[in-house]
Amino acid sequence: MIHIKSPQDIEEYKAAGSLSKAALRLAGTLVRPGVSTLEIDRRVEQFIRLHGGIPAFKGYGGFPGTVCASPNEAIVHGIPSATTFLNDGDIISIDTGATVNGWVGDNAWTFYVGNVSTEVQGLCEVTRDCLKAGIAQAVPGNRLGDIGHAVQSLAERHGYGVVREYVGHGVGHVMHEDPNVPNYGKKGRGVKLQVGMIIAIEPMITLGTYANHVLSNGWTVVTDDGLPAAHYENTIAITADGPVILTADEDGPWCAMQGGTK
Ligand code: MG
């Protein structure tokens, strides 16, 4: 069942979206060669709690972290670890969510660790563009397939893979609401988008195959071929004036994030 939000709900949601974005921005400042993913996780948890939020992912389905930290071939749901250190040339996808006043924020970004190859930077740039293309389709009267088609067609035009098993979703008082928001689809198909829907759009795009599997820890999703994946996510409201990005702060959703000016 899709929960339609009132204008007041959407205003209230912004505190959760904004804190989730600030947490993601903080995570990005901590990314450097030699840092452990658990160090990032601990700092982000402190930050969220200090600002009156609750880490939304911690304990969700038993997930142990505040952030999902997914390096290189990890697509999503990487578990922060004291023994996973970032190395020059890596990429790291970090997903942060904070609950504020009962609303759940959700956003993600792929950061560069030191000097990243132009090939992998290209993957990240196109994935950011996929997110923007998906958001642009999130207008009343369009359908979910319009979002998915925009993401998929752009990624595949560059020869990249589009992950099928994990998708965007409705968000509200719980993290995963209806509808699912796939990163693939056909124009004009699927659920019609209505004013008052809040959805997380989150392309997961791979350099090689999109085939993937879950590691034995039960969480971390990795590409079968071991090639890198990128993941960018914003939560948006569908309004009569078009999509409004709710995971934004005073600097907006992109500015001052790596690659955000592109
Ligand atoms: Mg999400």
Coordinates of C-alpha atoms and ligand atoms in Angstrom, one line a residue:
M1 CA 0.0 0.0 0.0
I2 CA 1.3 3.4 -1.0
H3 CA 1.2 6.0 1.8
I4 CA 0.5 9.4 0.3
K5 CA 2.0 12.3 2.3
S6 CA 0.4 15.6 3.0
P7 CA 2.3 18.9 2.4
Q8 CA 2.9 19.1 6.2
D9 CA 4.3 15.5 6.2
I10 CA 6.7 16.5 3.5
E11 CA 7.8 19.5 5.5
E12 CA 8.3 17.4 8.6
Y13 CA 10.2 14.8 6.6
K14 CA 12.9 17.4 5.7
A15 CA 14.6 17.2 9.1
A16 CA 15.3 13.5 8.6
G17 CA 16.4 14.0 5.0
S18 CA 18.7 16.9 6.0
L19 CA 20.3 15.0 8.8
S20 CA 20.8 12.0 6.6
K21 CA 22.5 14.2 4.1
A22 CA 24.7 15.9 6.7
A23 CA 25.7 12.4 7.9
L24 CA 26.6 11.4 4.4
R25 CA 28.6 14.6 3.9
L26 CA 30.5 13.9 7.1
A27 CA 31.2 10.3 6.0
G28 CA 32.7 11.7 2.8
T29 CA 35.1 13.9 4.7
L30 CA 36.4 10.8 6.6
V31 CA 37.1 8.9 3.4
R32 CA 40.9 8.6 2.9
P33 CA 43.5 5.9 2.5
G34 CA 44.1 4.0 5.7
V35 CA 40.8 4.6 7.4
S36 CA 38.7 1.6 8.5
T37 CA 35.0 1.5 7.5
L38 CA 34.2 1.0 11.2
E39 CA 35.9 4.3 12.1
I40 CA 33.6 6.0 9.6
D41 CA 30.6 4.2 11.0
R42 CA 31.4 5.2 14.6
R43 CA 31.8 8.9 13.7
V44 CA 28.6 9.0 11.7
E45 CA 26.7 7.3 14.5
Q46 CA 28.0 9.9 17.0
F47 CA 27.0 12.7 14.7
I48 CA 23.5 11.4 14.1
R49 CA 22.8 11.0 17.8
L50 CA 24.4 14.3 18.7
H51 CA 21.9 16.0 16.3
G52 CA 18.9 14.3 17.8
G53 CA 18.5 11.5 15.2
I54 CA 18.5 7.7 15.5
P55 CA 20.6 5.7 13.1
A56 CA 17.9 4.2 10.8
F57 CA 19.9 1.2 9.6
K58 CA 21.3 0.0 12.9
G59 CA 19.4 -3.1 13.9
Y60 CA 17.2 -3.0 10.7
G61 CA 16.7 -6.7 10.0
G62 CA 19.7 -7.2 12.3
F63 CA 22.1 -5.0 10.3
P64 CA 24.9 -4.1 12.7
G65 CA 26.1 -0.7 11.3
T66 CA 25.0 2.9 11.3
V67 CA 26.2 3.1 7.7
C68 CA 26.4 0.7 4.9
A69 CA 30.0 0.8 3.7
S70 CA 30.5 -1.0 0.4
P71 CA 34.0 -0.7 -1.2
N72 CA 34.8 -1.5 -4.9
E73 CA 33.0 -4.7 -6.0
A74 CA 30.5 -4.3 -3.1
I75 CA 27.3 -2.9 -4.5
V76 CA 25.3 -2.3 -1.3
H77 CA 24.9 -3.4 2.3
G78 CA 28.6 -3.6 3.2
I79 CA 29.1 -4.1 7.0
P80 CA 31.5 -1.6 8.6
S81 CA 34.5 -3.4 9.8
A82 CA 37.6 -2.7 12.0
T83 CA 39.6 -4.7 9.5
T84 CA 38.4 -3.2 6.3
F85 CA 40.8 -0.4 5.4
L86 CA 40.4 1.9 2.4
N87 CA 43.3 2.0 -0.1
D88 CA 44.3 4.6 -2.6
G89 CA 42.4 4.0 -5.8
D90 CA 39.4 2.4 -4.1
I91 CA 35.8 3.7 -4.3
I92 CA 33.5 3.3 -1.4
S93 CA 29.7 3.5 -1.5
I94 CA 28.3 4.8 1.8
D95 CA 24.6 4.7 2.6
T96 CA 23.3 6.8 5.6
G97 CA 19.9 7.0 7.2
A98 CA 18.7 9.0 10.2
T99 CA 15.3 8.9 11.8
V100 CA 14.1 12.2 13.1
N101 CA 10.6 12.8 14.6
G102 CA 9.5 9.4 13.3
W103 CA 10.5 10.0 9.7
V104 CA 13.2 8.0 8.1
G105 CA 15.9 9.6 5.9
D106 CA 17.9 7.6 3.3
N107 CA 20.6 8.6 0.9
A108 CA 23.9 7.3 -0.5
W109 CA 27.0 8.4 -2.4
T110 CA 30.1 6.7 -3.9
F111 CA 33.3 8.5 -2.8
Y112 CA 36.7 8.3 -4.3
V113 CA 39.7 7.2 -2.1
G114 CA 42.7 9.1 -3.3
N115 CA 43.5 8.6 -7.0
V116 CA 40.8 6.7 -8.8
S117 CA 41.2 5.4 -12.4
T118 CA 39.5 7.4 -15.1
E119 CA 37.6 4.2 -16.0
V120 CA 36.1 3.9 -12.5
Q121 CA 35.5 7.7 -12.3
G122 CA 33.5 7.4 -15.5
L123 CA 31.3 4.7 -13.9
C124 CA 30.6 7.0 -11.0
E125 CA 29.9 10.1 -13.1
V126 CA 27.4 8.1 -15.3
T127 CA 25.7 6.7 -12.2
R128 CA 25.3 10.2 -10.8
D129 CA 23.8 11.2 -14.1
C130 CA 21.5 8.2 -13.9
L131 CA 20.2 9.4 -10.6
K132 CA 19.6 12.9 -12.0
A133 CA 17.8 11.4 -15.0
G134 CA 15.6 9.2 -12.7
I135 CA 14.8 12.2 -10.5
A136 CA 13.8 14.3 -13.6
Q137 CA 11.1 11.7 -14.4
A138 CA 9.6 11.8 -10.9
V139 CA 6.7 14.1 -11.8
P140 CA 3.0 13.5 -11.3
G141 CA 1.4 11.5 -14.1
N142 CA 4.6 9.7 -15.1
R143 CA 4.9 6.1 -14.1
L144 CA 7.6 4.1 -12.3
G145 CA 8.7 2.7 -15.6
D146 CA 9.7 6.2 -16.8
I147 CA 12.1 6.5 -13.9
G148 CA 13.5 3.0 -14.5
H149 CA 13.8 3.5 -18.2
A150 CA 15.7 6.7 -17.8
V151 CA 18.2 5.1 -15.5
Q152 CA 18.6 1.9 -17.4
S153 CA 18.9 3.5 -20.9
L154 CA 21.6 5.9 -19.8
A155 CA 23.7 3.2 -18.0
E156 CA 23.4 0.7 -20.8
R157 CA 24.3 3.3 -23.4
H158 CA 27.7 3.5 -21.7
G159 CA 28.0 -0.3 -21.5
Y160 CA 27.4 -0.6 -17.8
G161 CA 25.3 -3.1 -15.9
V162 CA 22.0 -2.3 -14.0
V163 CA 21.5 -4.3 -10.8
R164 CA 18.1 -5.9 -10.8
E165 CA 17.7 -7.5 -7.4
Y166 CA 18.0 -4.3 -5.3
V167 CA 15.8 -1.3 -6.1
G168 CA 14.7 2.1 -4.8
H169 CA 11.5 2.3 -2.6
G170 CA 8.9 4.4 -0.9
V171 CA 10.0 6.0 2.3
G172 CA 8.1 7.4 5.3
H173 CA 7.7 6.3 8.9
V174 CA 9.5 3.1 7.9
M175 CA 12.5 2.8 5.6
H176 CA 11.0 0.6 3.0
E177 CA 7.5 1.3 1.9
D178 CA 5.6 0.6 -1.3
P179 CA 6.2 1.1 -4.2
N180 CA 9.5 -0.6 -5.3
V181 CA 11.4 1.8 -7.6
P182 CA 13.4 -0.3 -10.0
N183 CA 16.4 1.0 -12.0
Y184 CA 15.1 -0.7 -15.1
G185 CA 11.8 -0.6 -16.9
K186 CA 9.7 0.5 -19.8
K187 CA 8.4 4.0 -20.5
G188 CA 4.7 4.5 -19.5
R189 CA 4.5 1.2 -17.5
G190 CA 4.0 0.6 -13.8
V191 CA 2.5 2.5 -10.9
K192 CA 1.4 6.1 -11.7
L193 CA 3.3 8.7 -9.8
Q194 CA 1.1 11.0 -7.6
V195 CA 1.6 14.2 -5.7
G196 CA 2.5 13.3 -2.1
M197 CA 4.6 10.2 -2.8
I198 CA 8.1 10.1 -1.2
I199 CA 10.5 7.7 -2.9
A200 CA 14.2 6.9 -2.7
I201 CA 15.7 6.7 -6.2
E202 CA 19.0 4.7 -6.0
P203 CA 20.8 3.5 -9.2
M204 CA 23.3 0.7 -8.5
I205 CA 25.4 0.5 -11.7
T206 CA 28.3 -1.9 -12.4
L207 CA 31.4 -1.7 -14.6
G208 CA 31.0 -5.3 -15.7
T209 CA 28.2 -7.8 -15.1
Y210 CA 25.3 -6.8 -12.9
A211 CA 25.1 -10.4 -11.7
N212 CA 25.8 -10.5 -8.0
H213 CA 25.7 -12.5 -4.8
V214 CA 25.6 -12.0 -1.1
L215 CA 28.8 -12.8 1.0
S216 CA 28.7 -15.4 3.8
N217 CA 28.2 -12.5 6.3
G218 CA 24.6 -12.5 5.0
W219 CA 24.6 -8.8 4.0
T220 CA 27.3 -7.6 1.7
V221 CA 26.2 -7.7 -2.0
V222 CA 29.1 -8.0 -4.4
T223 CA 29.4 -8.3 -8.2
D224 CA 30.1 -11.8 -9.5
D225 CA 33.0 -10.7 -11.6
G226 CA 34.6 -8.6 -8.9
L227 CA 34.5 -5.4 -10.9
P228 CA 33.4 -2.2 -9.2
A229 CA 29.9 -0.9 -8.7
A230 CA 28.6 2.7 -7.9
H231 CA 25.5 3.7 -5.9
Y232 CA 24.0 7.1 -5.5
E233 CA 20.7 7.8 -3.8
N234 CA 18.4 10.7 -3.0
T235 CA 15.0 10.7 -1.4
I236 CA 12.5 12.9 -3.2
A237 CA 8.9 14.1 -2.9
I238 CA 6.7 14.2 -5.9
T239 CA 4.9 17.5 -6.0
A240 CA 2.8 19.5 -8.4
D241 CA 5.9 21.7 -9.0
G242 CA 8.0 18.6 -9.8
P243 CA 10.5 16.5 -7.8
V244 CA 11.8 18.0 -4.5
I245 CA 15.0 16.5 -3.2
L246 CA 14.4 16.0 0.5
T247 CA 17.9 14.6 1.3
A248 CA 19.4 18.1 0.9
D249 CA 20.8 20.7 3.2
E250 CA 21.7 24.4 2.9
D251 CA 24.2 23.6 0.2
G252 CA 21.8 21.5 -1.8
P253 CA 21.9 17.8 -2.6
W254 CA 25.0 17.8 -4.6
C255 CA 27.3 20.7 -3.9
A256 CA 30.6 20.1 -2.1
M257 CA 30.1 16.3 -2.5
Q258 CA 32.8 14.7 -4.6
G259 CA 31.8 15.2 -8.2
G260 CA 28.8 17.2 -7.1
T261 CA 29.5 20.1 -9.4
K262 CA 29.3 17.9 -12.5
Ligands
MG1 MG 17.4 3.2 0.1

